[in-house]
Structure formats: C-alpha cells, structure tokens
XYZ file of C-alpha atoms in Angstrom:
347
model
C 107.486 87.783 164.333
C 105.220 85.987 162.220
C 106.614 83.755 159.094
C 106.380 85.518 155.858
C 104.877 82.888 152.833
C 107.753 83.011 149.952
C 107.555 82.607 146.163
C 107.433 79.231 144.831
C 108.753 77.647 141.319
C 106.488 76.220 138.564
C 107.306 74.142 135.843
C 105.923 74.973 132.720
C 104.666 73.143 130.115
C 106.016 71.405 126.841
C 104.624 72.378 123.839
C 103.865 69.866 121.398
C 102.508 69.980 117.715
C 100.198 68.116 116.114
C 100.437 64.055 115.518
C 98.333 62.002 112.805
C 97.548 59.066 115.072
C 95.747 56.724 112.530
C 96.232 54.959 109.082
C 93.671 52.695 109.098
C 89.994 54.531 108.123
C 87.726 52.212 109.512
C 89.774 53.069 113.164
C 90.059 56.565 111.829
C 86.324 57.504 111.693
C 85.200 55.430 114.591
C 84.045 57.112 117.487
C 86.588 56.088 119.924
C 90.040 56.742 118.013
C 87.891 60.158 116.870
C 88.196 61.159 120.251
C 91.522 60.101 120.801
C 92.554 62.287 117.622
C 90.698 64.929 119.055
C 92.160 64.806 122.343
C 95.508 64.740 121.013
C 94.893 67.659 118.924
C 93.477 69.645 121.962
C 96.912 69.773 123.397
C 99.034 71.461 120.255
C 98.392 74.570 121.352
C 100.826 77.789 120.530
C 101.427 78.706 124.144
C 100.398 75.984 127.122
C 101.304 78.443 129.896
C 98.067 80.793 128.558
C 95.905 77.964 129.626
C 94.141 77.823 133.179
C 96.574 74.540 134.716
C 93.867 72.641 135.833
C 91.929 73.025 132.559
C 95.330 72.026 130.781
C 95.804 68.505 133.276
C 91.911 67.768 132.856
C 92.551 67.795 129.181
C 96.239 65.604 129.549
C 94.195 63.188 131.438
C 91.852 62.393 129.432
C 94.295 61.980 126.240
C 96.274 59.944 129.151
C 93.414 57.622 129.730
C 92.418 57.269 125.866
C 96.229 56.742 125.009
C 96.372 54.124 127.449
C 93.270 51.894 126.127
C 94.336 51.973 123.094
C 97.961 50.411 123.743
C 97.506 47.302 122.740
C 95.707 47.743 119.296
C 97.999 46.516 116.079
C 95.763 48.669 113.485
C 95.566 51.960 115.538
C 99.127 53.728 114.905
C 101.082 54.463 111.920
C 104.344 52.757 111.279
C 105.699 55.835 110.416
C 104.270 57.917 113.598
C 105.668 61.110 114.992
C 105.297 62.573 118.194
C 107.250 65.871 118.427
C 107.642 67.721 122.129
C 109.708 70.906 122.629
C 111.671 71.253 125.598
C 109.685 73.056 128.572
C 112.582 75.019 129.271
C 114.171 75.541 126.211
C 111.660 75.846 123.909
C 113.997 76.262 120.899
C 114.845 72.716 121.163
C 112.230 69.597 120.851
C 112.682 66.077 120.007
C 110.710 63.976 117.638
C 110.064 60.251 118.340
C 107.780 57.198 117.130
C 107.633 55.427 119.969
C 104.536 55.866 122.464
C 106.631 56.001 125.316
C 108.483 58.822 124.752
C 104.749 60.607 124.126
C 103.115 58.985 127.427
C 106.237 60.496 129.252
C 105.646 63.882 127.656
C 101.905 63.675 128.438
C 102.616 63.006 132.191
C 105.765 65.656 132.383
C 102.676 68.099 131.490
C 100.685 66.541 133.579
C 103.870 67.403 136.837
C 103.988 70.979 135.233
C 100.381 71.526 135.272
C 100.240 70.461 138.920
C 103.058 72.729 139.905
C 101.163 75.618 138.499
C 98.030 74.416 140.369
C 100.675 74.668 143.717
C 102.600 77.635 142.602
C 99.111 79.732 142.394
C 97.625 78.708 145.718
C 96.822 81.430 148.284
C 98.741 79.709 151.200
C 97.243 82.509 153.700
C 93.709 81.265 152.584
C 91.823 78.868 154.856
C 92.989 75.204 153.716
C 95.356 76.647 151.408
C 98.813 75.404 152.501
C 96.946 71.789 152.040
C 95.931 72.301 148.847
C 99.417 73.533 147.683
C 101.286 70.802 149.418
C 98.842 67.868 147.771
C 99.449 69.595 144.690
C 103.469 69.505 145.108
C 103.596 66.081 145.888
C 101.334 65.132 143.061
C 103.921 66.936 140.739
C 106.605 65.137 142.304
C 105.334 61.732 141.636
C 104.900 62.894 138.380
C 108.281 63.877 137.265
C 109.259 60.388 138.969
C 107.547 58.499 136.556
C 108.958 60.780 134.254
C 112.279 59.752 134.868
C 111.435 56.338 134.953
C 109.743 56.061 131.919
C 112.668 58.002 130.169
C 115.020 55.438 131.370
C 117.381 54.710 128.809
C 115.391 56.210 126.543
C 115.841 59.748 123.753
C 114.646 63.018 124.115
C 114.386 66.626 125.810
C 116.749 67.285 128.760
C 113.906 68.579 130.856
C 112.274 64.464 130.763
C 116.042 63.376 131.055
C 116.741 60.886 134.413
C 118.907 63.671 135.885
C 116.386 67.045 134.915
C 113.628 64.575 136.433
C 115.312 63.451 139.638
C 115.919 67.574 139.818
C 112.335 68.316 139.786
C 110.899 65.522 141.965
C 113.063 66.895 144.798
C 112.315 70.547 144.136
C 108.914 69.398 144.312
C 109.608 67.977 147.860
C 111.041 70.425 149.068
C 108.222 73.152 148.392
C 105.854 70.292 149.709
C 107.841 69.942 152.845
C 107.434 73.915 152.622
C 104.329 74.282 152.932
C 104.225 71.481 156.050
C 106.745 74.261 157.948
C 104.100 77.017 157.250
C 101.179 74.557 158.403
C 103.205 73.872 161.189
C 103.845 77.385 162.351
C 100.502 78.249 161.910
C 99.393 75.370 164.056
C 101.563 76.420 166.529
C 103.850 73.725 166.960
C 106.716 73.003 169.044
C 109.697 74.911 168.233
C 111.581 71.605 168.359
C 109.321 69.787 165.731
C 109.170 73.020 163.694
C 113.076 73.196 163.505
C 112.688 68.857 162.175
C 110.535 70.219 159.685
C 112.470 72.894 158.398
C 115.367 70.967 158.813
C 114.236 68.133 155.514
C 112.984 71.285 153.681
C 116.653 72.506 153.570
C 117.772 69.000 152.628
C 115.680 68.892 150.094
C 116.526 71.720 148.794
C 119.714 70.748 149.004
C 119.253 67.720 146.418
C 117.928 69.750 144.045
C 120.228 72.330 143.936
C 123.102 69.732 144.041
C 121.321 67.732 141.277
C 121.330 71.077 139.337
C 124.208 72.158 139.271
C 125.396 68.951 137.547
C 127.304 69.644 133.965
C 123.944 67.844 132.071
C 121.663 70.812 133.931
C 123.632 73.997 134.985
C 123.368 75.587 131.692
C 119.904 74.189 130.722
C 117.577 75.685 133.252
C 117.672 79.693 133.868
C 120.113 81.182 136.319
C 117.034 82.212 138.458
C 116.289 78.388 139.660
C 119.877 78.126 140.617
C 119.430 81.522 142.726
C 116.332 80.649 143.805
C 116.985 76.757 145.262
C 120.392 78.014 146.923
C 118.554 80.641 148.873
C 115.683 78.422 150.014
C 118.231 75.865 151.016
C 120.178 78.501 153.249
C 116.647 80.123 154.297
C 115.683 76.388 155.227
C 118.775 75.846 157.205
C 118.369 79.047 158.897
C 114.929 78.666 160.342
C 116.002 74.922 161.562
C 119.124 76.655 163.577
C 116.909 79.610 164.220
C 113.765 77.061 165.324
C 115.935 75.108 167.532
C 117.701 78.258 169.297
C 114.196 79.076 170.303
C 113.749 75.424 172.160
C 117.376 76.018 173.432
C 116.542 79.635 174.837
C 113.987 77.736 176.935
C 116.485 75.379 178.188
C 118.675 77.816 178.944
C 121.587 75.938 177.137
C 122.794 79.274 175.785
C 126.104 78.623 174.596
C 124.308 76.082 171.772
C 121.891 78.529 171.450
C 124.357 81.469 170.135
C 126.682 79.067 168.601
C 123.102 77.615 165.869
C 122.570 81.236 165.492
C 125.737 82.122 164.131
C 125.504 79.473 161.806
C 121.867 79.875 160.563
C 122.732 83.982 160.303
C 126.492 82.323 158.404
C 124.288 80.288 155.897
C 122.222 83.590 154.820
C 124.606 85.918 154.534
C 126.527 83.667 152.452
C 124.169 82.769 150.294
C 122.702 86.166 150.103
C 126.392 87.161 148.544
C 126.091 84.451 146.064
C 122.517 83.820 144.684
C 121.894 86.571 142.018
C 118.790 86.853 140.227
C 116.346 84.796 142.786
C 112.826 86.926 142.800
C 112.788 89.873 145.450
C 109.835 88.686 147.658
C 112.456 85.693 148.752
C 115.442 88.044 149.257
C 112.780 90.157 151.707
C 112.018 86.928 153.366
C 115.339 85.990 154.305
C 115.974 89.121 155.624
C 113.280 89.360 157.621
C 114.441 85.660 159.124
C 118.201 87.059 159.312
C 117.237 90.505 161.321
C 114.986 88.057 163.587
C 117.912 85.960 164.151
C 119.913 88.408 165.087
C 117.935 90.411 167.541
C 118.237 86.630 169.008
C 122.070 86.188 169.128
C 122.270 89.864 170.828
C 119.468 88.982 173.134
C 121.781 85.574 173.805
C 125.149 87.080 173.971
C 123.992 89.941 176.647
C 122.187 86.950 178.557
C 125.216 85.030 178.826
C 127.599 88.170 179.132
C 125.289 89.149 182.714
C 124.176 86.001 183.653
C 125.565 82.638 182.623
C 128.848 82.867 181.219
C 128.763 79.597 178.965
C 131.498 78.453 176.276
C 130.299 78.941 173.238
C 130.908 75.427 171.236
C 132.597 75.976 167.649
C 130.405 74.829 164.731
C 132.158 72.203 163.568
C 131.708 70.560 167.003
C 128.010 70.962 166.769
C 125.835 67.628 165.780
C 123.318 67.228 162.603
C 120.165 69.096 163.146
C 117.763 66.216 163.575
C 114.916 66.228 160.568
C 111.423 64.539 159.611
C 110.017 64.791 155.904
C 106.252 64.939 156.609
C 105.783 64.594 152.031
C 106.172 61.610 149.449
C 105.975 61.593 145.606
C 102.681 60.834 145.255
C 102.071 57.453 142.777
C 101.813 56.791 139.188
C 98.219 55.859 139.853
C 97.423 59.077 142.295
C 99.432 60.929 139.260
C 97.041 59.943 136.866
C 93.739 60.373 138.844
C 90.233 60.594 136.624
C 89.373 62.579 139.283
C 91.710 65.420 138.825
C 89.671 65.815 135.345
C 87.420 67.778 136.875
C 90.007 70.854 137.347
C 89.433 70.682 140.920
C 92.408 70.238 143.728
C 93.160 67.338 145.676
C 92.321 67.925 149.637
C-alpha cells in the first residue's frame, strides 16, 4: 500500500509593536535609517499569521540586513530604546528589551516561523515538492538554532528560550528527515535504507518530544504538539520495524520478522491510547500503517506456523534499528539568505 503524506507543524509568528529607532534628526530623516524605520514598522502588524510567509520572511530580511549595517553606529539608537515581542505561542505574554540582541533574535525566530509555514504549506504530492518542503525545514531549523544561541544567557519569551529553541530545531529535523522517508519511498528505495531513514525520523522526534515535555515547556506550548510529536515518533518507529520486516520477509529470517512487527504494531497502539488531541489526518495515517502491519504479522505467523517453525526472539533481545539522518540545520548565513527576499523557495 502506498504511504499516505501526514500533517505537519508550523510555528507561527511573534507579534511585535512598533519601536522608535532614532533620536538623532539628521540620522532620522536620512534616507538610509528612513528605510530602516520603515522596515521596522512594516513588521508591527495586528496578526503575522494573515500574511503570505514568504512575503512576511522577504520583509524580516530585509529589516535583518538593514539592522545589521547599522550595528556599529553610536548616533543611530536611543538610549532609552524598546523593542517589545509577544510570545508566538502565548500571545498574552511579550517581553520588552533595549538591547539589539534580543530584537535580532526575534527578527530571525520570525524568520524560522515564516520558513516553517513556507514547509508546512507545500504540496508534497506535487512534482519537486517533498524538496522544497524539506529545504524549507532545515532552513527553519538553523534558524531556531541561532535562536537559541543568540538567547544564550540572555531575557525574554519562552518560545526564543535555549530549551523552547533546542525543541524546535529538532522538530524541524525531524519533519525534514520526513520528508527524505517520503522521497525515499517514492524513489523506490531499498526497504533496508527506507527503514535507516525512518529510523532518525523517529529519533528525532523523539528529542523533541523529550525536550518538550520538560517542566520549562509542557505547559507553554498547546496539548496538540505534545499529541502530535508522540504519535509521529511511534508512527516513525513503526515504519522503521515495519520497513525492515519487509527486507527480513525477503530473507526469510521470519522469527525477526514477526518479533519487529509486534513491536512497531506495540509502539502505535500505545501511543494511539495516549496522544489526545493530535489532528485526525495523522490518527488515519497511523492506522493505515498499523492495519498494513498487521496483515504482515498474520501473513508471518501462518508462514512460519506451515513452513518454518522459527523462535520468535523477545524484544528486549532485539538490537537498535540501525539509522542515517539524510538533514542538517541549515547556517546562520543560509538562514539569512538575500535571496530568500524574493518570496521564492530554496531548491
């Protein structure tokens, strides 16, 4: 049966209001700190999630790039300056800050957010769309590592905190690594290298659900992401058992074969029980995979009932499923790209 594409979480943006940048009036009215005030001002909108994402990043980019050559200029920012961000996920709460740091980390959070969106949005059945999604995950990835970096000892949000950031880069990686599986299905891959594949997707996974559910972050982000991440984890793990059954089928080492399918079919079920509130298109998808994997382990079990009669290992005797990440944050510098002004996505 063929793999059924499932849902995939987007950050969304912080909203920010509106900064006086200048005290000086000769800087004021000249023509490059105008456009720097009216680049900043272009970004305190009411609601950033209305705006097309790669209209929004085009727009962070450019204040980026603006912000950044004016750095070193003693007359171009008030001593008394105030940049204000709201959390992206708890809008209620926002942090206000002087220090251009804390607003070049907030400009490049967006900038993760807005390539998430970019990702989320993809048509993954289209005709290079799986490439476009994945370049666009890893993009936000390296984003929200800078993030974290940046934020390093530093005040504000919980959504730019060290932790929320190390959350999101790995979520980020994981979807990546996602869409590598689907590309790799599609492509028609060896089961083996399929099963690798699928394999880092559910450790990655993995990460970010364990970095969520951390006392910091449990309570901060909705109780959908928890949901969703521990499914895709146990979906992940699933298709590496259920990937790797396939290539044992062929061996005919059945016993290993019914003993990964009983834990892949273990790992659903459990988490089926367990994550509430993840979005219904998932739940169908890991059904389909669990009824697949079952008509397997009957198909194996009759097999070896007839015909081979092997000892079926216990799962704690079984070894690590072998994996291969095929994604990397992508860096500060590919982040950042002028060329990503444009709105288009990266190939």
């Amino acid at each position: 049966m063929s793999h059924q594409l499932s849902p995939m979480l987007s950050v969304p943006e912080k909203k920010t209001a509106a900064a006086e940048l200048f005290r000086d009036r000769h800087f004021f009215n000249s023509p490059f700190f105008t456009d720097l005030r009216d680049a900043r001002a272009s970004l305190s909108v009411p609601n950033p999630q209305t705006q097309p994402p790669s209209s929004s990043r085009a727009l962070l980019l450019r204040y980026h790039r603006l912000l950044y050559s004016a750095r070193d200029d003693p007359c171009a920012f008030d001593d008394n300056l105030a940049f204000t961000w709201h959390d992206a996920f708890r809008p209620n709460l926002k942090h206000t800050s002087a220090f251009l740091r804390f607003e070049k980390a907030a400009v490049v959070f967006n900038v993760g957010a807005a390539s998430s969106r970019i990702a989320a949005a993809v048509d993954r059945a289209a005709d290079g769309g799986v490439k476009a999604a994945c370049g666009e995950f890893q993009r936000a990835a390296g984003a929200f590592r800078a993030v974290g970096e940046m934020m390093e000892g530093q005040e504000g949000t919980v959504d730019m905190s060290p932790e929320a950031s190390a959350m999101l880069e790995r979520l980020m990686l994981a979807q990546a690594q996602e869409c590598c599986f689907e590309r790799a299905l599609a492509a028609g891959t060896s089961a083996a290298a399929c099963s690798k594949v699928a394999r880092q997707a559910a450790l990655y996974y993995e990460e970010a659900y364990a970095a969520l559910v951390i006392p910091l972050l449990q309570n901060h982000f909705d109780r959908s992401w928890l949901s969703h991440i521990q499914l895709k984890a146990a979906q992940f793990n699933a298709e590496a058992c259920y990937r790797y059954a396939i290539e044992l089928h062929e061996k005919t080492e059945i016993g290993e074969e019914i003993a990964r399918l009983q834990v892949g079919i273990n790992a659903v079920a459990d988490a089926k029980r367990t994550a509430r509130g993840a979005p219904a298109p998932l739940y169908d998808s890991v059904s389909r995979l669990e009824q697949d994997m079952n008509r397997s382990l009957e198909r194996a079990v009759n097999e070896n009932n007839r015909i081979y009669l092997m000892r079926i290992p216990a799962a704690k005797t079984l070894s690590p499923l072998p994996a291969a990440s095929l994604v990397r944050s992508a860096s500060t510098s590919e982040v950042l790209d002028a060329k990503t002004e444009t709105g288009l996505q990266s190939s």
